[in-house]
Short mmCIF file of N, CA and C in Angstrom, two decimals:
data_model
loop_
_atom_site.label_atom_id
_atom_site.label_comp_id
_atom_site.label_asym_id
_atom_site.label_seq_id
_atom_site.Cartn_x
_atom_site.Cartn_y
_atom_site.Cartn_z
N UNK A 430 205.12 27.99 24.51
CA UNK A 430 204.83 27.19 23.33
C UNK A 430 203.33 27.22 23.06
N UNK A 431 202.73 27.50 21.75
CA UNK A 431 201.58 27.07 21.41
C UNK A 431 201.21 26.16 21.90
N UNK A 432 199.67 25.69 21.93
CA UNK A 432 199.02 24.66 21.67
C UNK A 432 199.17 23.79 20.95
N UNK A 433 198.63 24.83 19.52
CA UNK A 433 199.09 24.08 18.37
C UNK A 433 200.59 23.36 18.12
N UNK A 434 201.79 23.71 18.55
CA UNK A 434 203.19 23.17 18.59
C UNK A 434 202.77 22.25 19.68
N UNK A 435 202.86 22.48 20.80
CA UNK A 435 202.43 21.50 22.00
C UNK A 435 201.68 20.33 21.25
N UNK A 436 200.70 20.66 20.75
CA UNK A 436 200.22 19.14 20.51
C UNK A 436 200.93 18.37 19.70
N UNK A 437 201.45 19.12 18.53
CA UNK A 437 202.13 18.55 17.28
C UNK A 437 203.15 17.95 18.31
N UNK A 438 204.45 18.54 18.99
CA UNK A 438 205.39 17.17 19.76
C UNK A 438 204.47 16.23 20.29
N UNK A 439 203.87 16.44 21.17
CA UNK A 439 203.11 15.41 21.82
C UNK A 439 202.27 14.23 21.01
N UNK A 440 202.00 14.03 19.49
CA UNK A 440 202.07 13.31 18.66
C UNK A 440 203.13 13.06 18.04
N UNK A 441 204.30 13.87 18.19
CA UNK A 441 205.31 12.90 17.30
C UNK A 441 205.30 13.44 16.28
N UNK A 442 204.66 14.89 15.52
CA UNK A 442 205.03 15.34 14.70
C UNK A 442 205.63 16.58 14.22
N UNK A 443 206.47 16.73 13.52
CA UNK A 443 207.50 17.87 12.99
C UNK A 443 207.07 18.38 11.71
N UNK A 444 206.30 19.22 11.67
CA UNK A 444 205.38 20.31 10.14
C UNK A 444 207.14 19.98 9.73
N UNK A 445 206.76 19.60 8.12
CA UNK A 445 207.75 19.61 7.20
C UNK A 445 207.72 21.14 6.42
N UNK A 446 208.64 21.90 6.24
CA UNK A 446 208.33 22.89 5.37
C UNK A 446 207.36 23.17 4.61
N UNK A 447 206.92 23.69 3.83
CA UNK A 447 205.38 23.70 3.33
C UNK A 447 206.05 23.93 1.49
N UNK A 448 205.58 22.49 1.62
CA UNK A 448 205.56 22.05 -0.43
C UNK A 448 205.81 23.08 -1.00
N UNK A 449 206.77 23.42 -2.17
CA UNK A 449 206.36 24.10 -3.15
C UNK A 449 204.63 23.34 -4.30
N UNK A 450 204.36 24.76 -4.88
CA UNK A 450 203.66 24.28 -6.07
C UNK A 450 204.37 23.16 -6.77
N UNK A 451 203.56 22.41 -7.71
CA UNK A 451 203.89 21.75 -8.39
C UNK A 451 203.66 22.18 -9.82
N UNK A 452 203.07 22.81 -9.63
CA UNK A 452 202.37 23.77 -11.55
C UNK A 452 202.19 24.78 -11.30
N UNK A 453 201.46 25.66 -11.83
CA UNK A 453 201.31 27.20 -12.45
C UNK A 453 200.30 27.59 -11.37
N UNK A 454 200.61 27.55 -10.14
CA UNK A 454 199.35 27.80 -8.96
C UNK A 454 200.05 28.20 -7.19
N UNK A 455 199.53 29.07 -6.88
CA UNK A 455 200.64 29.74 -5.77
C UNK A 455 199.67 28.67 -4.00
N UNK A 456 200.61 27.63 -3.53
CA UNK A 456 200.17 27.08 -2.29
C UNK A 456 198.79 27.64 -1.51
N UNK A 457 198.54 28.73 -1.03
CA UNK A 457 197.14 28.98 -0.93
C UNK A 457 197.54 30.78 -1.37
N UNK A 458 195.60 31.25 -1.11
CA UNK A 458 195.40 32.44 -1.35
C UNK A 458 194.83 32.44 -0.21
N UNK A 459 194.38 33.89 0.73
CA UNK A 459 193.84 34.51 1.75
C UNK A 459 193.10 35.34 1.35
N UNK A 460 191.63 35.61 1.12
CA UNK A 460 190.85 36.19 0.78
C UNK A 460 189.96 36.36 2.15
N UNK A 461 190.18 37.78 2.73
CA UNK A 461 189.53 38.08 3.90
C UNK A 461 189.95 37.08 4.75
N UNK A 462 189.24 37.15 5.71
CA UNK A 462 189.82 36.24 6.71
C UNK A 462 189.92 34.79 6.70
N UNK A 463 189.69 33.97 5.14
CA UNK A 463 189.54 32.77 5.02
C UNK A 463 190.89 32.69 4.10
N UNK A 464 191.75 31.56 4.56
CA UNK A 464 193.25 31.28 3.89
C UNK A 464 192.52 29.42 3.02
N UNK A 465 192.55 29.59 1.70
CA UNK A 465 192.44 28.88 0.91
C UNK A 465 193.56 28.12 0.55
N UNK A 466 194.06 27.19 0.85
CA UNK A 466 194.52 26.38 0.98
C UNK A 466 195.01 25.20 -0.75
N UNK A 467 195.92 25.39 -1.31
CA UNK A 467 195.80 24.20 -2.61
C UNK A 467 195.66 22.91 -2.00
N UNK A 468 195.43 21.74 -2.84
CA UNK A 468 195.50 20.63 -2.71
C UNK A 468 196.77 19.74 -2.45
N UNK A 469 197.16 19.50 -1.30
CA UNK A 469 198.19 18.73 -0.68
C UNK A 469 198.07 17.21 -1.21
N UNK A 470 199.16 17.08 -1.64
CA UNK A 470 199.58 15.47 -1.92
C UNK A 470 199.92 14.49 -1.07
N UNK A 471 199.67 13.73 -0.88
CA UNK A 471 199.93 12.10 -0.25
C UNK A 471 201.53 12.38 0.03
N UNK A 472 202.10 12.41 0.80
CA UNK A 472 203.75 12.10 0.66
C UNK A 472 204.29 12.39 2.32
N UNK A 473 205.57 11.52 2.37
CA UNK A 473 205.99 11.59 3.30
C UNK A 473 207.92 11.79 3.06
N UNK A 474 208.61 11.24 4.28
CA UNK A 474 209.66 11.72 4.45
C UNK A 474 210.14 10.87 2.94
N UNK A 475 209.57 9.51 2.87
CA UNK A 475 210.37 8.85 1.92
C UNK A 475 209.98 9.24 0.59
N UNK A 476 209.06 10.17 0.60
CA UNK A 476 208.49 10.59 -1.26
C UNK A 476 207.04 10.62 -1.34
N UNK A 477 206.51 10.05 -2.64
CA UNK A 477 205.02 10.34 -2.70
C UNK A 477 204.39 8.83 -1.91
N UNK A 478 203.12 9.23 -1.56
CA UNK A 478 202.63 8.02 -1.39
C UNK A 478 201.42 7.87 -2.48
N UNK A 479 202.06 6.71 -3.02
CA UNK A 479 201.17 6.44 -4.32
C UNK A 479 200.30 5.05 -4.40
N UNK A 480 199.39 5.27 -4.68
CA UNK A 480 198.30 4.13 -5.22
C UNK A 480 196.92 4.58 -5.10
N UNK A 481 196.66 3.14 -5.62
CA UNK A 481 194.90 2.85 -5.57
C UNK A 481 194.46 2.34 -4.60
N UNK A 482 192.80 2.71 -3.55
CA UNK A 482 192.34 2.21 -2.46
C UNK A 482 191.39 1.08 -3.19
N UNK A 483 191.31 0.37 -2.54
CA UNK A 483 190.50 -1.14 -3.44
C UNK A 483 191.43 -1.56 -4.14
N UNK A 484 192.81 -1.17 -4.50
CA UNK A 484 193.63 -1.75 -5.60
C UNK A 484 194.72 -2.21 -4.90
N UNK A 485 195.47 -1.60 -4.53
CA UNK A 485 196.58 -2.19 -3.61
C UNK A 485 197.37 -1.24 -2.72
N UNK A 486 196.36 -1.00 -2.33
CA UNK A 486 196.15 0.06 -0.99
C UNK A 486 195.66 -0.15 0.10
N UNK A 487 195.33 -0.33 1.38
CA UNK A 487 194.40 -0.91 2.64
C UNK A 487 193.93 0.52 2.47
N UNK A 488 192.41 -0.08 3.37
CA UNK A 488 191.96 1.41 3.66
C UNK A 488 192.98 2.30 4.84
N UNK A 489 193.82 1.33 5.86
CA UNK A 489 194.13 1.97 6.50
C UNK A 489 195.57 2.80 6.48
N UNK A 490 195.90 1.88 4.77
CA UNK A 490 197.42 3.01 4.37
C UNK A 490 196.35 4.41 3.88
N UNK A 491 195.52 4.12 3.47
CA UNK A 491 194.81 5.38 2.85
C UNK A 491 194.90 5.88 4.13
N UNK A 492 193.93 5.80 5.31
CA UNK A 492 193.97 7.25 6.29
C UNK A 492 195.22 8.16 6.32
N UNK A 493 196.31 6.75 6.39
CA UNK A 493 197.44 7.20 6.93
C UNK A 493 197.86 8.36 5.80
N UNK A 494 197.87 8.34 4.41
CA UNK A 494 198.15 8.75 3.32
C UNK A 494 197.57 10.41 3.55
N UNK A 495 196.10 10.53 3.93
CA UNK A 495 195.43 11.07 4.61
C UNK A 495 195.66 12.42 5.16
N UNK A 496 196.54 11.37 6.32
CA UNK A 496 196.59 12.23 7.63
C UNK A 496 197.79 12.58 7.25
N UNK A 497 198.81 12.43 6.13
CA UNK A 497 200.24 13.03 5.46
C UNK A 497 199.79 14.44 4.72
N UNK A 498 198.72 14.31 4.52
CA UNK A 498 197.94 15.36 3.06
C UNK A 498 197.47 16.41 4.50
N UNK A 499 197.32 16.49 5.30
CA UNK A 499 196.45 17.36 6.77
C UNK A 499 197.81 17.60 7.28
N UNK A 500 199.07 17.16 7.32
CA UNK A 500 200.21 17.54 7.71
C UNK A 500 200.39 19.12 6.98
N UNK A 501 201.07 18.23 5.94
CA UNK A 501 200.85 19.46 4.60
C UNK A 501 200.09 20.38 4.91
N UNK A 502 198.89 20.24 4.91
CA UNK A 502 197.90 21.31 4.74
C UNK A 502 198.23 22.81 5.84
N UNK A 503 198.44 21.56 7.11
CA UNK A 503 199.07 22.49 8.27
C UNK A 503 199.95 23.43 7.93
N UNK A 504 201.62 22.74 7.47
CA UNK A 504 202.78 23.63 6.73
C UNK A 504 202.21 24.71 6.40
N UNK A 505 201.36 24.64 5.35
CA UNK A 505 200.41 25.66 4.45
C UNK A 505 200.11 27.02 5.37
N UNK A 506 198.90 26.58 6.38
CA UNK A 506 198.77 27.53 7.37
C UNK A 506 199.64 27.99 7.92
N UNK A 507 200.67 27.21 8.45
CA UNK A 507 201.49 28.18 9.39
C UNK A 507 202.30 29.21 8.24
N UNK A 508 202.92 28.78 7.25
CA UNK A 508 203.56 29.62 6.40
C UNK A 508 202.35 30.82 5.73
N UNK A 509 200.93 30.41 6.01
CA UNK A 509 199.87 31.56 5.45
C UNK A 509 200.16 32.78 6.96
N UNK A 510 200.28 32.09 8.09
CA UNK A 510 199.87 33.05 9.09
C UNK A 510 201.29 33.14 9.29
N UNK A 511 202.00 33.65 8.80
CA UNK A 511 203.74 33.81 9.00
C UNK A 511 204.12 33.27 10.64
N UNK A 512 203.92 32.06 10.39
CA UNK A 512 204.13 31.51 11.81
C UNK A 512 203.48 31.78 13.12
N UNK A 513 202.33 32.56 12.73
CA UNK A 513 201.78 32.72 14.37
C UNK A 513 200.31 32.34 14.39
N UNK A 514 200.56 30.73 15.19
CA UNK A 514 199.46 30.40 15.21
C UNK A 514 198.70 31.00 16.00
N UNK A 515 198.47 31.87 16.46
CA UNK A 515 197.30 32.55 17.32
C UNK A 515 196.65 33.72 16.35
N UNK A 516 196.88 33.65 15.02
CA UNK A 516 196.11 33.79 14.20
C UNK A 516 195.42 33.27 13.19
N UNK A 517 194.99 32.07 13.75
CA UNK A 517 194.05 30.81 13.19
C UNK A 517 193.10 30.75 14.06
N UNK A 518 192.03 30.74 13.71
CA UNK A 518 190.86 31.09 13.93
C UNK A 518 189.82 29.54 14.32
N UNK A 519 190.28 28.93 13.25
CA UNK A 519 189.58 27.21 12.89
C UNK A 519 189.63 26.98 11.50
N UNK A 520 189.06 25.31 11.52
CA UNK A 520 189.53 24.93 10.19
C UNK A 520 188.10 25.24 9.74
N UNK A 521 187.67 25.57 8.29
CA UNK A 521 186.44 25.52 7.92
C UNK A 521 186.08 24.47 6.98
N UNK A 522 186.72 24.16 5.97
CA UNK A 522 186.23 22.93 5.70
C UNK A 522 187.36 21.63 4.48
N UNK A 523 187.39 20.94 3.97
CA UNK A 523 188.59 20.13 3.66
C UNK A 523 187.46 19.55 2.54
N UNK A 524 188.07 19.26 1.33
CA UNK A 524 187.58 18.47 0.30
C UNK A 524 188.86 17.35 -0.02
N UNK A 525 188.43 15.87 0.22
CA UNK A 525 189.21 15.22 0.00
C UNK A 525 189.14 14.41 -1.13
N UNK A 526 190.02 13.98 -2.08
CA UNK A 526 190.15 13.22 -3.32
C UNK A 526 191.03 11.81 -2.78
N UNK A 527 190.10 10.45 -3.08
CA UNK A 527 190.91 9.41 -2.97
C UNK A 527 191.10 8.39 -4.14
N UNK A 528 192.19 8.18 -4.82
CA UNK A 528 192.31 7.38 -6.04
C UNK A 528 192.07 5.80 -5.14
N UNK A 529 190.66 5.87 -5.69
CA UNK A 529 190.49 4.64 -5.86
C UNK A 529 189.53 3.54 -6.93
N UNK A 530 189.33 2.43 -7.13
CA UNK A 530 188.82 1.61 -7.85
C UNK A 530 187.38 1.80 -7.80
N UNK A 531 186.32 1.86 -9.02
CA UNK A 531 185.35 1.83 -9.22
C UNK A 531 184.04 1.88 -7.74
N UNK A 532 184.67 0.48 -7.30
CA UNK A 532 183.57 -0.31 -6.67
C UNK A 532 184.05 0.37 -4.89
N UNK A 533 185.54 0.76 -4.60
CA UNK A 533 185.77 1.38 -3.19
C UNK A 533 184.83 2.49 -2.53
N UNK A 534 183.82 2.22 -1.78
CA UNK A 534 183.24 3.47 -1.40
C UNK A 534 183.63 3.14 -0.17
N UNK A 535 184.79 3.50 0.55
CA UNK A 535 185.08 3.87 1.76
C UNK A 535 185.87 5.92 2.04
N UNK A 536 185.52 6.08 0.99
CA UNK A 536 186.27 7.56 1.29
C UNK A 536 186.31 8.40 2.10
N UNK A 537 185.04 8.60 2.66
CA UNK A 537 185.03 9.24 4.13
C UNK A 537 185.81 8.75 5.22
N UNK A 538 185.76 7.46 5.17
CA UNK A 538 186.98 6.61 6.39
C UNK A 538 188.44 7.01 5.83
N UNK A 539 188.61 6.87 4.49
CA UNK A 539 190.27 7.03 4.30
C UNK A 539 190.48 9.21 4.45
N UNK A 540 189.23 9.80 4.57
CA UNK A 540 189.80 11.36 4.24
C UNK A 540 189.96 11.56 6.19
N UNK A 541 188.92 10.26 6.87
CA UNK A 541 188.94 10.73 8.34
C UNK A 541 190.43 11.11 9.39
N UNK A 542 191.58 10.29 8.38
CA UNK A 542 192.71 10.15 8.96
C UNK A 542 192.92 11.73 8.76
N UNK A 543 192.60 12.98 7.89
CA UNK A 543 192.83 14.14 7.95
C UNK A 543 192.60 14.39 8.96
N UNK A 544 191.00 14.36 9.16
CA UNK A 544 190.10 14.70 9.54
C UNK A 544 190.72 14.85 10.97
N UNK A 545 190.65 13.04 11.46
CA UNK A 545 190.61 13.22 12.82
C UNK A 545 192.12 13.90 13.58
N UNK A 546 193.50 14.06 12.73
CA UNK A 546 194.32 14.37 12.54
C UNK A 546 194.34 16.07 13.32
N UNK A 547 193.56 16.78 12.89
CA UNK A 547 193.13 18.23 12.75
C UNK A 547 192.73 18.19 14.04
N UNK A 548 191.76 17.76 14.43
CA UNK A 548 191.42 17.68 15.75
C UNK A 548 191.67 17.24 16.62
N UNK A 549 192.93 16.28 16.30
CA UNK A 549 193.69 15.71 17.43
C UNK A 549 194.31 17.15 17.95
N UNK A 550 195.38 17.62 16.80
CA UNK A 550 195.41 18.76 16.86
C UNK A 550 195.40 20.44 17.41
N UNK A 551 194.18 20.88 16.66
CA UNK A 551 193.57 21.47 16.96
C UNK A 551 192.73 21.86 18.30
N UNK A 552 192.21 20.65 18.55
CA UNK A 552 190.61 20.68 19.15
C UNK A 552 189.58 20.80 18.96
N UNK A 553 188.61 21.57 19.58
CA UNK A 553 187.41 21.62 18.37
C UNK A 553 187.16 22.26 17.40
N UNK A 554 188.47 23.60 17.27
CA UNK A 554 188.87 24.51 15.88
C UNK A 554 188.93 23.54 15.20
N UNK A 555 189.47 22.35 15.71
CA UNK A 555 190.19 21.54 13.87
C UNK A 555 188.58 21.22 13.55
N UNK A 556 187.77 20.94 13.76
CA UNK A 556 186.14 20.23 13.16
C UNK A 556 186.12 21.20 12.44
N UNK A 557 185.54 20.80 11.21
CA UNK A 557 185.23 21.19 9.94
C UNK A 557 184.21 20.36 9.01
N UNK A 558 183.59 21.26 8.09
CA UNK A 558 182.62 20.83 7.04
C UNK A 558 183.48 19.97 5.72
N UNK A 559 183.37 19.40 5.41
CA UNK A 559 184.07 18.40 4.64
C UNK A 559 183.07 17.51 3.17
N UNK A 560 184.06 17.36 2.42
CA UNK A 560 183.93 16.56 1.45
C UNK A 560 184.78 15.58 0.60
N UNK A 561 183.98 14.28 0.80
CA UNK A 561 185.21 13.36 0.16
C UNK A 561 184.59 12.20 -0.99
N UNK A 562 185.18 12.33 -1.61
CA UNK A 562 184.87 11.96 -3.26
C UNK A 562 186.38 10.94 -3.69
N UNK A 563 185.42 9.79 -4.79
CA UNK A 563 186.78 9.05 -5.91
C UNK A 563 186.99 9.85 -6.79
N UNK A 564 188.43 9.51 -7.13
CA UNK A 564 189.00 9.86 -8.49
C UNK A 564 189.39 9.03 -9.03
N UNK A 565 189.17 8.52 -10.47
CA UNK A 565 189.73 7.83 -11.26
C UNK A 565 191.52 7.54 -11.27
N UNK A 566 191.89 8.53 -10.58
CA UNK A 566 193.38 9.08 -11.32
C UNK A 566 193.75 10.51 -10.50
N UNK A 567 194.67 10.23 -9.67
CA UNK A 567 195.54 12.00 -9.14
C UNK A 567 196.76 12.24 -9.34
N UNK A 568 196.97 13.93 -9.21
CA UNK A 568 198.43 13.93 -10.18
C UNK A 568 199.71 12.96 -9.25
N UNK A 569 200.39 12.90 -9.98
CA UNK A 569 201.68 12.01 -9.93
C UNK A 569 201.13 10.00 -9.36
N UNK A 570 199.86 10.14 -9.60
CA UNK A 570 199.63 8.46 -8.90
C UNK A 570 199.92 8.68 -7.39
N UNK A 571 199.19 9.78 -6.86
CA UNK A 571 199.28 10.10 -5.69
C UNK A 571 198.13 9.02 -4.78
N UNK A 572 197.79 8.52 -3.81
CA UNK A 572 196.89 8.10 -3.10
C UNK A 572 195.64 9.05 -2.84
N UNK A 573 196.04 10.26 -2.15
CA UNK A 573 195.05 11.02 -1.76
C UNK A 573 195.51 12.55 -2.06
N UNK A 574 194.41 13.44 -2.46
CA UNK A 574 194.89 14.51 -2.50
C UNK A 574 193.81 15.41 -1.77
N UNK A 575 194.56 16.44 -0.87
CA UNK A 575 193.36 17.16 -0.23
C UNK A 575 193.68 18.95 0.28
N UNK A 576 192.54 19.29 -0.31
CA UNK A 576 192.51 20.91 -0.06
C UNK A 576 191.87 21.28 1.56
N UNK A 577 191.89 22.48 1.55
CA UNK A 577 191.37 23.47 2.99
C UNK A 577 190.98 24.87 2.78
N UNK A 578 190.11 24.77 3.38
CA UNK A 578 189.72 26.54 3.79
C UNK A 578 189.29 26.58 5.57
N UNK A 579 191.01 27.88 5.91
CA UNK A 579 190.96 27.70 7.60
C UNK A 579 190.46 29.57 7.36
N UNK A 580 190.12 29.80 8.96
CA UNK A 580 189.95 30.83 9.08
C UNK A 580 190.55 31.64 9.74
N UNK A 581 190.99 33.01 9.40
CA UNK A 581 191.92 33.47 10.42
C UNK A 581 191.44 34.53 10.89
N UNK A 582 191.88 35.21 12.47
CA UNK A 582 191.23 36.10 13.01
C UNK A 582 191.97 37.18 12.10
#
């Protein structure tokens, strides 16, 4: 067994198939050895996870929301590297989007649930360069939405 699988049971988690698109845009592209990754939505077994942080959201449903969007992202990879994780290299970096209210500047804490997610993970492949920003508004009234660029050998 991988690592990468090894750790995923050993947290308790099962990669859900990897999302279709939702619009006119193919899940990631692989350009040289970097697999570009689309923007993963908030959602879990029961559907989307939707809201506003500062609105009626905790920060800590946000991580969790988060660390659903870094699930995803995973799916992504393994279906980029046709299932063999020993051609993942590390994560390089994650831009995260959190719908929240004007005045919420906690975003780095709600994108960390990716974050630290990856590296639970991972290890120190999962550390990555990162960015996390508000949005007024994400598609479907999603909570969080978040992209990747991993690297593959």
């Amino acid at each position: 067994m991988h690592p990468i699988d090894k750790r995923l049971a050993e947290l308790g988690v099962t990669l859900p198939d990897a999302p279709a698109p939702a619009a006119n845009y193919v899940p990631f592209v692989q350009a040289g050895t970097l697999v570009h990754i689309s923007g993963q939505i908030s959602q879990n077994e029961g559907g989307l996870i939707k809201g506003r942080l500062g609105e009626d959201l905790s920060f800590e449903q946000g991580a969790e929301a988060a660390k659903r969007c870094a699930i995803s992202l995973l799916a992504q990879l393994k279906k980029a590297c046709d299932g063999d994780w020993n051609r993942v290299s590390r994560a390089v970096k994650l831009t995260g989007f959190v719908n929240s209210t004007p005045d919420f500047t906690d975003q780095p804490k709600v994108i960390n649930g990716a974050s630290d997610f990856l590296v639970a993970v991972m290890g120190d492949p999962g550390r990555h360069a990162r960015s996390a920003v508000s949005a007024a508004s994400l598609p479907l009234g999603v909570a969080v939405e978040i992209e990747a660029i991993f690297e593959l050998k």
